[in-house]
Coordinates of C-alpha atoms and ligand atoms in Angstrom, one line a residue:
X389 CA 0.0 0.0 0.2
X390 CA 1.5 3.4 -1.0
X391 CA 0.7 6.2 1.4
X392 CA 0.4 9.6 -0.1
X393 CA -0.5 12.9 1.4
X394 CA -2.4 15.3 -0.9
X395 CA -2.0 19.1 -0.1
X396 CA -4.5 21.6 -1.0
X397 CA -4.7 25.1 0.5
X398 CA -6.2 27.8 -2.1
X399 CA -9.1 28.2 -4.1
X400 CA -7.5 26.9 -7.5
X401 CA -6.1 23.8 -5.9
X402 CA -9.6 22.2 -4.9
X403 CA -10.6 21.6 -8.4
X404 CA -7.3 20.0 -8.8
X405 CA -7.1 17.7 -5.7
X406 CA -10.9 16.7 -6.4
X407 CA -10.3 14.1 -9.3
X408 CA -6.9 13.0 -7.6
X409 CA -8.7 11.9 -4.2
X410 CA -11.5 10.2 -6.2
X411 CA -9.0 8.2 -8.1
X412 CA -6.7 7.4 -5.0
X413 CA -9.8 6.4 -2.9
X414 CA -11.0 4.0 -5.6
X415 CA -7.4 2.6 -6.0
X416 CA -6.7 -0.7 -3.8
X417 CA -3.0 0.2 -3.8
X418 CA -3.2 3.7 -2.5
X419 CA -4.1 5.1 0.8
X420 CA -4.5 8.9 0.6
X421 CA -4.6 11.5 3.4
X422 CA -5.8 14.9 2.6
X423 CA -4.3 18.0 4.2
X424 CA -5.8 21.5 3.9
X425 CA -3.3 24.2 4.8
X426 CA -6.0 26.8 5.5
X427 CA -4.5 29.2 3.3
X428 CA -8.1 30.2 2.0
X429 CA -10.4 29.7 4.7
X430 CA -13.7 31.7 3.9
X431 CA -16.7 29.6 3.3
X432 CA -17.0 30.8 -0.3
X433 CA -13.4 30.4 -0.9
X434 CA -12.9 27.0 0.4
X435 CA -15.8 25.0 1.9
X436 CA -18.2 25.7 -1.0
X437 CA -15.8 23.8 -3.2
X438 CA -15.6 20.8 -1.1
X439 CA -19.4 20.5 -1.2
X440 CA -19.8 21.4 -4.7
X441 CA -17.2 18.9 -5.9
X442 CA -17.7 16.2 -3.1
X443 CA -14.1 16.4 -2.1
X444 CA -13.9 14.5 1.4
X445 CA -13.3 16.4 4.5
X446 CA -9.5 17.1 4.8
X447 CA -7.9 14.7 7.5
X448 CA -6.3 17.6 8.7
X449 CA -6.8 21.6 8.4
X450 CA -3.6 23.5 9.5
X451 CA -5.4 26.7 9.6
X452 CA -2.6 29.1 8.6
X453 CA -4.8 32.0 7.2
X454 CA -3.5 35.0 5.4
X455 CA -0.2 36.8 5.8
X456 CA 2.8 38.2 3.9
X457 CA 4.6 35.4 1.7
X458 CA 7.1 34.9 4.3
X459 CA 4.6 34.6 7.2
X460 CA 2.3 32.4 5.4
X461 CA 4.8 30.0 3.7
X462 CA 6.9 29.6 6.9
X463 CA 3.6 29.1 8.8
X464 CA 2.5 26.3 6.5
X465 CA 5.9 24.7 6.8
X466 CA 5.9 24.9 10.6
X467 CA 2.4 23.1 10.8
X468 CA 3.0 20.7 8.1
X469 CA 6.2 19.3 9.1
X470 CA 4.8 17.4 12.3
X471 CA 2.3 16.0 10.0
X472 CA 4.7 14.4 7.8
X473 CA 6.8 13.3 10.8
X474 CA 3.8 11.6 12.3
X475 CA 2.1 9.9 9.2
X476 CA 5.4 9.1 7.4
X477 CA 3.9 9.0 3.7
X478 CA 5.9 7.5 0.8
X479 CA 4.9 10.7 -1.3
X480 CA 3.7 14.2 -0.7
X481 CA 1.7 15.2 -3.9
X482 CA 1.2 18.8 -4.3
X483 CA -0.6 20.9 -7.0
X484 CA -0.4 24.3 -8.8
X485 CA 1.7 27.3 -7.8
X486 CA 0.5 28.7 -4.6
X487 CA 2.1 29.3 -1.3
X488 CA 1.1 26.0 0.1
X489 CA 2.5 24.1 -3.0
X490 CA 6.0 25.2 -2.4
X491 CA 5.9 25.4 1.4
X492 CA 4.8 21.4 1.6
X493 CA 7.1 20.3 -1.1
X494 CA 10.0 21.8 0.8
X495 CA 9.1 20.3 4.2
X496 CA 8.6 16.8 2.7
X497 CA 12.0 16.8 0.6
X498 CA 13.9 17.9 3.7
X499 CA 12.3 15.0 5.7
X500 CA 13.5 12.6 2.9
X501 CA 10.0 12.1 1.7
X502 CA 9.4 12.1 -2.2
X503 CA 7.6 14.9 -3.8
X504 CA 5.3 14.8 -6.8
X505 CA 4.2 18.1 -8.5
X506 CA 0.9 18.2 -10.5
X507 CA 0.7 20.8 -13.0
X508 CA 4.7 21.0 -13.2
X509 CA 6.7 22.6 -16.0
X510 CA 4.4 25.7 -16.7
X511 CA 6.3 28.9 -16.9
X512 CA 5.3 32.5 -17.4
X513 CA 8.8 33.6 -17.6
X514 CA 8.0 36.4 -15.2
X515 CA 9.7 36.4 -12.0
X516 CA 7.6 39.3 -10.5
X517 CA 4.8 36.8 -10.1
X518 CA 5.0 35.1 -6.8
X519 CA 3.5 31.8 -8.7
X520 CA 6.4 31.7 -11.0
X521 CA 8.8 31.5 -8.1
X522 CA 6.7 28.7 -6.5
X523 CA 6.5 26.8 -9.9
X524 CA 10.4 27.0 -10.4
X525 CA 11.3 26.1 -6.8
X526 CA 8.7 23.3 -6.4
X527 CA 9.9 21.7 -9.8
X528 CA 13.4 21.8 -8.9
X529 CA 12.8 19.6 -5.8
X530 CA 10.0 17.2 -7.0
X531 CA 11.0 13.7 -7.6
X532 CA 8.0 13.3 -10.0
X533 CA 6.8 16.0 -12.5
X534 CA 3.4 15.4 -13.7
X535 CA 2.8 17.7 -16.7
X536 CA -0.6 19.2 -18.0
X537 CA 0.5 20.8 -21.4
X538 CA 3.0 20.3 -24.0
X539 CA 4.9 23.5 -23.1
X540 CA 5.7 22.2 -19.6
X541 CA 7.4 19.3 -21.4
X542 CA 9.6 21.7 -23.3
X543 CA 10.3 24.0 -20.5
X544 CA 11.4 21.1 -18.3
X545 CA 13.6 19.5 -21.0
X546 CA 15.3 23.1 -21.6
X547 CA 15.9 23.3 -17.8
X548 CA 17.7 19.9 -18.1
X549 CA 15.2 17.9 -15.9
X550 CA 15.8 14.3 -16.2
X551 CA 13.4 12.7 -18.5
X552 CA 12.8 9.8 -16.4
X553 CA 11.1 12.2 -13.7
X554 CA 8.8 13.7 -16.0
X555 CA 5.5 12.6 -17.1
X556 CA 2.9 14.1 -19.6
X557 CA -0.2 13.2 -17.9
X558 CA -2.8 15.9 -19.1
X559 CA -5.1 18.6 -17.1
X560 CA -6.4 17.5 -13.9
X561 CA -8.5 20.7 -13.7
X562 CA -10.5 19.5 -16.9
X563 CA -11.2 16.3 -15.4
X564 CA -13.1 18.2 -12.9
X565 CA -15.0 20.5 -15.7
X566 CA -15.7 17.3 -17.7
X567 CA -17.3 15.7 -14.6
X568 CA -19.5 18.4 -13.4
X569 CA -20.5 20.0 -16.8
X570 CA -24.1 18.5 -16.5
X571 CA -24.5 19.2 -13.0
X572 CA -23.6 22.6 -13.4
X573 CA -26.1 23.2 -16.3
X574 CA -28.8 22.7 -13.5
X575 CA -27.6 25.8 -11.8
X576 CA -30.1 28.6 -11.3
X577 CA -27.6 31.2 -11.2
X578 CA -28.7 33.0 -14.4
X579 CA -32.2 33.2 -13.4
X580 CA -31.1 34.3 -9.9
X581 CA -29.0 37.3 -11.5
X582 CA -31.5 38.1 -14.1
X583 CA -29.0 37.1 -17.1
X584 CA -29.7 35.8 -20.7
X585 CA -27.4 33.3 -22.1
X586 CA -24.7 34.8 -24.4
X587 CA -25.8 38.5 -23.4
X588 CA -23.4 39.3 -20.6
X589 CA -19.7 38.9 -19.8
X590 CA -17.8 37.5 -16.6
X591 CA -14.9 39.1 -14.8
X592 CA -12.5 37.8 -12.4
X593 CA -9.6 39.8 -11.2
X594 CA -7.2 39.2 -7.9
X595 CA -3.5 39.2 -9.4
X596 CA -1.5 41.8 -7.4
X597 CA 0.0 43.4 -10.5
X598 CA -3.7 44.1 -11.4
X599 CA -5.5 44.9 -8.2
X600 CA -2.8 46.0 -5.8
X601 CA -1.8 49.5 -7.8
X602 CA -4.6 52.1 -8.0
X603 CA -3.7 53.4 -11.3
X604 CA -3.7 49.9 -13.0
X605 CA -7.0 49.0 -11.3
X606 CA -8.7 52.3 -12.3
X607 CA -7.7 52.0 -15.8
X608 CA -9.2 48.4 -16.0
X609 CA -12.3 49.5 -14.3
X610 CA -12.7 52.3 -17.1
X611 CA -12.4 49.5 -19.6
X612 CA -15.1 47.5 -17.8
X613 CA -17.3 50.6 -17.9
X614 CA -17.0 50.9 -21.7
X615 CA -17.7 47.2 -22.2
X616 CA -20.7 47.6 -19.9
X617 CA -22.4 49.8 -22.5
X618 CA -22.7 46.8 -24.8
X619 CA -23.6 43.9 -22.0
X620 CA -24.2 43.2 -18.3
X621 CA -20.8 42.3 -16.7
X622 CA -20.8 39.8 -13.8
X623 CA -17.7 40.4 -11.5
X624 CA -17.6 37.9 -8.4
X625 CA -15.0 39.8 -6.4
X626 CA -12.1 38.0 -4.9
X627 CA -11.5 39.3 -1.3
X628 CA -8.2 40.7 -2.2
X629 CA -9.8 42.9 -4.9
X630 CA -12.8 43.7 -2.9
X631 CA -10.6 45.2 0.0
X632 CA -8.4 47.1 -2.4
X633 CA -11.2 48.6 -4.0
X634 CA -12.5 49.9 -0.7
X635 CA -9.1 51.1 0.7
X636 CA -8.0 52.7 -2.5
X637 CA -11.2 54.8 -2.6
X638 CA -12.8 53.3 -5.6
X639 CA -15.8 51.9 -4.1
X640 CA -18.1 54.6 -5.2
X641 CA -16.8 54.6 -8.7
X642 CA -17.5 50.7 -8.9
X643 CA -21.0 51.1 -7.4
X644 CA -21.9 53.8 -9.9
X645 CA -21.4 51.4 -12.6
X646 CA -24.8 50.0 -13.1
X647 CA -24.1 47.1 -15.7
X648 CA -21.4 45.7 -13.2
X649 CA -23.1 43.0 -11.0
X650 CA -20.8 42.2 -8.3
X651 CA -21.9 38.9 -6.3
X652 CA -19.8 37.4 -3.7
X653 CA -17.3 34.8 -4.8
X654 CA -19.3 31.9 -6.3
X655 CA -19.2 28.2 -5.8
X656 CA -17.8 25.7 -8.4
X657 CA -21.0 24.8 -10.0
X658 CA -22.6 28.2 -10.3
X659 CA -19.5 29.7 -11.8
X660 CA -19.1 27.0 -14.4
X661 CA -22.8 27.7 -15.4
X662 CA -22.0 31.5 -15.5
X663 CA -19.0 31.1 -17.7
X664 CA -20.5 28.3 -19.9
X665 CA -23.4 30.6 -20.9
X666 CA -21.4 33.8 -21.2
X667 CA -20.4 35.8 -24.4
X668 CA -17.1 36.7 -23.0
X669 CA -14.7 36.2 -20.1
X670 CA -12.3 38.6 -18.9
X671 CA -9.8 37.4 -16.3
X672 CA -6.3 37.1 -14.9
X673 CA -6.7 33.6 -13.4
X674 CA -4.6 30.9 -14.6
X675 CA -7.2 28.1 -14.5
X676 CA -10.1 30.1 -16.1
X677 CA -7.9 30.5 -19.3
X678 CA -8.2 26.6 -19.4
X679 CA -11.8 26.2 -18.7
X680 CA -12.8 28.8 -21.4
X681 CA -10.7 26.9 -24.0
X682 CA -12.8 23.8 -23.1
X683 CA -16.1 25.6 -23.0
X684 CA -15.0 27.6 -26.2
X685 CA -15.9 30.8 -24.7
X686 CA -13.9 33.7 -25.7
X687 CA -11.4 34.9 -23.1
X688 CA -9.2 37.9 -22.6
X689 CA -6.5 37.4 -20.1
X690 CA -5.6 40.8 -18.8
X691 CA -1.9 40.0 -18.2
X692 CA 1.4 40.3 -20.2
X693 CA 2.2 36.8 -20.2
X694 CA 0.9 33.2 -19.6
X695 CA 2.2 30.1 -18.2
X696 CA -0.6 28.1 -20.3
X697 CA 0.4 28.8 -23.9
X698 CA -1.8 26.1 -25.1
X699 CA -4.9 27.9 -24.2
X700 CA -3.7 30.6 -26.9
X701 CA -2.3 28.2 -29.5
X702 CA -5.5 25.8 -29.4
X703 CA -7.7 27.7 -27.4
X704 CA -10.1 30.7 -27.2
X705 CA -7.7 32.7 -25.0
X706 CA -5.8 36.0 -26.1
X707 CA -3.5 38.0 -23.8
X708 CA -4.1 41.7 -23.6
X709 CA -2.2 44.5 -21.7
X710 CA -4.0 45.4 -18.6
X711 CA -4.9 48.9 -19.6
X712 CA -8.1 50.7 -20.9
X713 CA -7.1 51.1 -24.5
X714 CA -5.7 47.7 -25.1
X715 CA -8.5 46.0 -23.4
X716 CA -11.2 47.7 -25.5
X717 CA -9.4 47.2 -28.8
X718 CA -8.7 43.4 -27.8
X719 CA -12.5 43.1 -26.7
X720 CA -13.9 44.5 -30.2
X721 CA -11.6 42.0 -32.0
X722 CA -12.1 39.0 -29.9
X723 CA -16.1 39.3 -30.1
X724 CA -15.7 38.8 -34.0
X725 CA -13.6 35.5 -33.6
X726 CA -15.1 32.3 -34.5
X727 CA -14.6 30.2 -31.3
X728 CA -15.6 26.8 -33.0
X729 CA -12.4 26.9 -34.9
X730 CA -10.5 26.4 -31.7
X731 CA -9.4 23.2 -30.7
X732 CA -8.5 21.2 -27.6
X733 CA -5.1 20.8 -26.1
X734 CA -3.7 17.1 -26.0
X735 CA -4.7 15.0 -23.0
X736 CA -7.3 17.6 -21.8
X737 CA -9.8 14.7 -21.9
X738 CA -11.1 14.1 -18.5
X739 CA -8.9 11.3 -17.6
X740 CA -5.7 13.0 -16.2
X741 CA -6.3 12.1 -12.7
X742 CA -6.7 8.3 -13.8
X743 CA -3.3 8.4 -15.4
X744 CA -1.8 10.1 -12.3
X745 CA -3.2 7.3 -10.3
X746 CA -1.8 4.7 -12.6
X747 CA 1.7 6.0 -12.2
X748 CA 1.4 5.9 -8.5
X749 CA 0.1 2.3 -8.6
X750 CA 3.2 1.4 -10.7
X751 CA 5.1 2.8 -7.8
X752 CA 3.2 1.0 -5.1
Ligands
UD1_1776 C1 -3.7 33.1 -3.9 C2 -2.6 32.5 -4.7 C3 -2.8 32.6 -6.2 C4 -4.0 32.2 -6.6 C5 -5.1 32.8 -5.8 C6 -6.7 32.3 -6.0 C7 -0.2 32.7 -3.6 C8 1.1 33.3 -3.6 N1 -1.2 33.2 -4.3 O1 -3.7 34.4 -4.1 O2 -1.7 32.3 -7.0 O3 -4.4 32.6 -7.9 O4 -4.8 32.3 -4.3 O5 -7.5 32.9 -5.2 O6 -0.3 31.6 -3.1 N2 -8.6 36.4 1.8 C9 -9.9 36.3 2.6 N3 -10.2 35.1 2.5 C10 -9.8 34.0 2.3 C11 -8.7 34.1 1.6 C12 -7.8 35.3 1.5 O7 -10.4 37.4 2.9 O8 -10.2 32.9 2.4 C13 -7.9 37.6 1.6 C14 -7.1 38.1 2.8 O9 -7.1 39.4 2.9 C15 -5.7 37.9 2.1 C16 -6.0 38.1 0.8 O10 -7.3 37.7 0.4 O11 -4.8 38.6 2.7 C17 -5.0 37.5 -0.3 O12 -5.1 36.0 0.1 P1 -3.7 35.1 -0.2 O13 -3.8 33.7 0.1 O14 -2.4 35.7 0.2 O15 -3.5 35.4 -1.8 P2 -4.6 35.4 -3.1 O16 -4.5 36.7 -3.5 O17 -5.8 34.9 -2.7

């Protein structure tokens, strides 16, 4: 029996951990434990996803909460170390690129426990992004690098990572999307918000580069105001963004935008329904670039770079400099594009977690 500790901590981890836990729990050769670091803790940033996705209750919650990068990362490490010492797993499995990912990978490797990284090899080549640092460091200490898209294989090869450590398994986030599409279609969120399919846009925004600087955030809001003349925009606000809008004195500006609907952060199923039926998504999230690719919904990513280039080469995604003029130009062009011509990246087929499980069964 192979004992593995699966780690999750922040919102984008939950849809990656769900299919892994399901596959491991169904395997006679694997005994999984689930650790939640508590990096995200609000009901709407965490619990709702466990309910929507049927993720089992974590075996442990480290309840680290928010803090600066150093405080949060070190607190996760301090609290995760005794868990690994007590349970003596054969592997620690981390997903994505958040602080919980690198913190737990570092703890495990220093205790001599093998680390597997799910979503390895992605690179934005922008070291101003905290996630890029987390990706580089996690990959460099991982024993098994499980890759979601072709660019990840190329990046790791260029970095000289031994080929036997790397496996192209596909995208677990798409496993979750594929599994939950039918269920999400029953969500009543459109009726509740008074929305008509294909006549509204969806916004998500939380990257520090976009929301921690007043000038950048104001310019982006100006673009939303213009697009709002054509369609309603639904903007479920991340707590970081909501707090910044208040602290920067932008709340009254946002409130005056009558076409901008601002619900609390939504659960997985409601959000999937909302994006599936939308005319356009504007985002700075990583995962949403991937989801819109499969949903064939036009996506504008308000960033200078992406670590997920398959969403551009195969999918519906386009990068846009996050300022008013660039956003409006790209918006007009993107609305003319035929999304049916877009394809699907290799191995984004709903079976990535099964392939990962098979890799671990071989090791058992
Ligand atoms: C984190 C990840 C980011 C990911 C994002 C998804 C890192 C470095 N960043 O960013 O890669 O895209 O999650 O959401 O790991 N807060 C709450 N309630 C919560 C969680 C956070 O109110 O449940 C507020 C706190 O004020 C906190 C702020 O949001 O200080 C930021 O949270 P934090 O986890 O530090 O980073 P995110 O911006 O969420």
